[in-house]
Structures are given as C-alpha cells and as structure tokens.
PDB file of C-alpha atoms in Angstrom:
ATOM      1  CA  MET A  11     -34.767  50.882 -34.479  1.00 66.00           C
ATOM      2  CA  PHE A  12     -32.105  50.704 -36.419  1.00 63.00           C
ATOM      3  CA  ARG A  13     -28.296  50.162 -35.341  1.00 66.00           C
ATOM      4  CA  GLU A  14     -25.125  49.318 -38.027  1.00 65.00           C
ATOM      5  CA  ALA A  15     -23.392  46.830 -37.441  1.00 67.00           C
ATOM      6  CA  ASN A  16     -19.720  47.098 -36.823  1.00 67.00           C
ATOM      7  CA  GLU A  17     -18.201  44.331 -37.482  1.00 69.00           C
ATOM      8  CA  LEU A  18     -18.985  45.877 -41.542  1.00 75.00           C
ATOM      9  CA  SER A  19     -17.424  48.732 -41.424  1.00 79.00           C
ATOM     10  CA  ARG A  20     -14.161  49.534 -43.532  1.00 83.00           C
ATOM     11  CA  LYS A  21     -12.265  51.015 -39.732  1.00 81.00           C
ATOM     12  CA  PHE A  22     -13.478  47.322 -37.962  1.00 81.00           C
ATOM     13  CA  LEU A  23     -12.447  45.721 -41.020  1.00 83.00           C
ATOM     14  CA  ALA A  24      -8.470  46.901 -41.272  1.00 87.00           C
ATOM     15  CA  ASN A  25      -7.934  46.587 -37.651  1.00 84.00           C
ATOM     16  CA  PRO A  26     -10.906  43.871 -36.229  1.00 80.00           C
ATOM     17  CA  HIS A  27      -8.341  43.956 -32.671  1.00 84.00           C
ATOM     18  CA  GLN A  28      -8.389  48.007 -32.730  1.00 83.00           C
ATOM     19  CA  ASP A  29     -10.635  46.978 -28.750  1.00 84.00           C
ATOM     20  CA  LYS A  30      -7.832  44.952 -27.667  1.00 90.00           C
ATOM     21  CA  SER A  31      -4.544  45.828 -26.104  1.00 92.00           C
ATOM     22  CA  PHE A  32      -1.056  44.438 -26.983  1.00 92.00           C
ATOM     23  CA  ILE A  33      -1.163  41.964 -24.295  1.00 92.00           C
ATOM     24  CA  GLU A  34      -4.807  41.069 -24.130  1.00 94.00           C
ATOM     25  CA  ARG A  35      -3.176  39.624 -27.801  1.00 92.00           C
ATOM     26  CA  LEU A  36      -0.798  38.508 -26.928  1.00 93.00           C
ATOM     27  CA  LYS A  37      -1.655  36.323 -23.887  1.00 93.00           C
ATOM     28  CA  ASN A  38      -5.130  34.965 -26.259  1.00 92.00           C
ATOM     29  CA  ASN A  39      -2.463  34.234 -28.507  1.00 92.00           C
ATOM     30  CA  LYS A  40      -0.847  31.962 -25.587  1.00 93.00           C
ATOM     31  CA  SER A  41       2.760  33.687 -26.725  1.00 94.00           C
ATOM     32  CA  ILE A  42       6.299  33.678 -24.728  1.00 94.00           C
ATOM     33  CA  ASP A  43       6.646  35.891 -22.698  1.00 93.00           C
ATOM     34  CA  LEU A  44      10.402  37.198 -24.492  1.00 92.00           C
ATOM     35  CA  ARG A  45      10.278  40.531 -22.089  1.00 92.00           C
ATOM     36  CA  ASN A  46      14.018  39.721 -20.455  1.00 94.00           C
ATOM     37  CA  ASN A  47      13.802  35.480 -21.541  1.00 95.00           C
ATOM     38  CA  MET A  48      15.861  35.590 -24.628  1.00 96.00           C
ATOM     39  CA  ILE A  49      18.740  34.876 -26.133  1.00 96.00           C
ATOM     40  CA  THR A  50      19.419  36.482 -30.064  1.00 96.00           C
ATOM     41  CA  VAL A  51      21.717  34.869 -32.476  1.00 97.00           C
ATOM     42  CA  ASP A  52      23.576  36.496 -35.054  1.00 96.00           C
ATOM     43  CA  LEU A  53      23.271  34.485 -38.301  1.00 96.00           C
ATOM     44  CA  GLY A  54      25.848  36.922 -39.613  1.00 95.00           C
ATOM     45  CA  ASN A  55      23.812  37.250 -42.627  1.00 96.00           C
ATOM     46  CA  GLY A  56      22.343  40.778 -41.145  1.00 95.00           C
ATOM     47  CA  TYR A  57      19.343  38.783 -39.551  1.00 97.00           C
ATOM     48  CA  GLU A  58      19.492  37.724 -35.803  1.00 96.00           C
ATOM     49  CA  ASP A  59      17.478  34.723 -34.226  1.00 96.00           C
ATOM     50  CA  ILE A  60      15.455  35.568 -31.391  1.00 96.00           C
ATOM     51  CA  ILE A  61      15.353  31.809 -29.012  1.00 96.00           C
ATOM     52  CA  PRO A  62      14.036  32.065 -25.640  1.00 96.00           C
ATOM     53  CA  ILE A  63      15.417  30.250 -22.421  1.00 96.00           C
ATOM     54  CA  ASP A  64      12.245  29.098 -20.740  1.00 94.00           C
ATOM     55  CA  THR A  65      10.078  27.815 -22.791  1.00 92.00           C
ATOM     56  CA  ASN A  66       6.653  27.406 -20.149  1.00 94.00           C
ATOM     57  CA  LYS A  67       6.395  31.510 -19.798  1.00 94.00           C
ATOM     58  CA  LYS A  68       3.795  32.586 -21.030  1.00 92.00           C
ATOM     59  CA  PHE A  69       1.659  35.561 -21.165  1.00 88.00           C
TER      60      PHE A  69
END
C-alpha cells in the first residue's frame, strides 16, 4: 500500500503548524499571556515596548 508523506508536501513545508490552533502553539512555547496583563511604553521613535505585568502568568 502506498501512502504519500505529508511532511514533504509544499503546503506542509510552507506552514508546518497548520494543524495546531494559535492558543495551542502559545502553550507549547510557554508564552506569557498578555491579555489584560501588559503595559505599553512609548519609546518616542514611533515604536512601543510591551512589558508584561505578571511574568508568571502563562498560557
């Protein structure tokens, strides 16, 4: 029986995370949850710095 390898298709190589949700990717990355947990600091040059209030609050 012949089965095509999913990992070698152009669609999979373009986006290997297409089967995972955005929240699931953030959980796997152990990212800090910035929803209602951030302070924005204006750097004065057109950019802003986003700083978390509580760094222990993870997804």
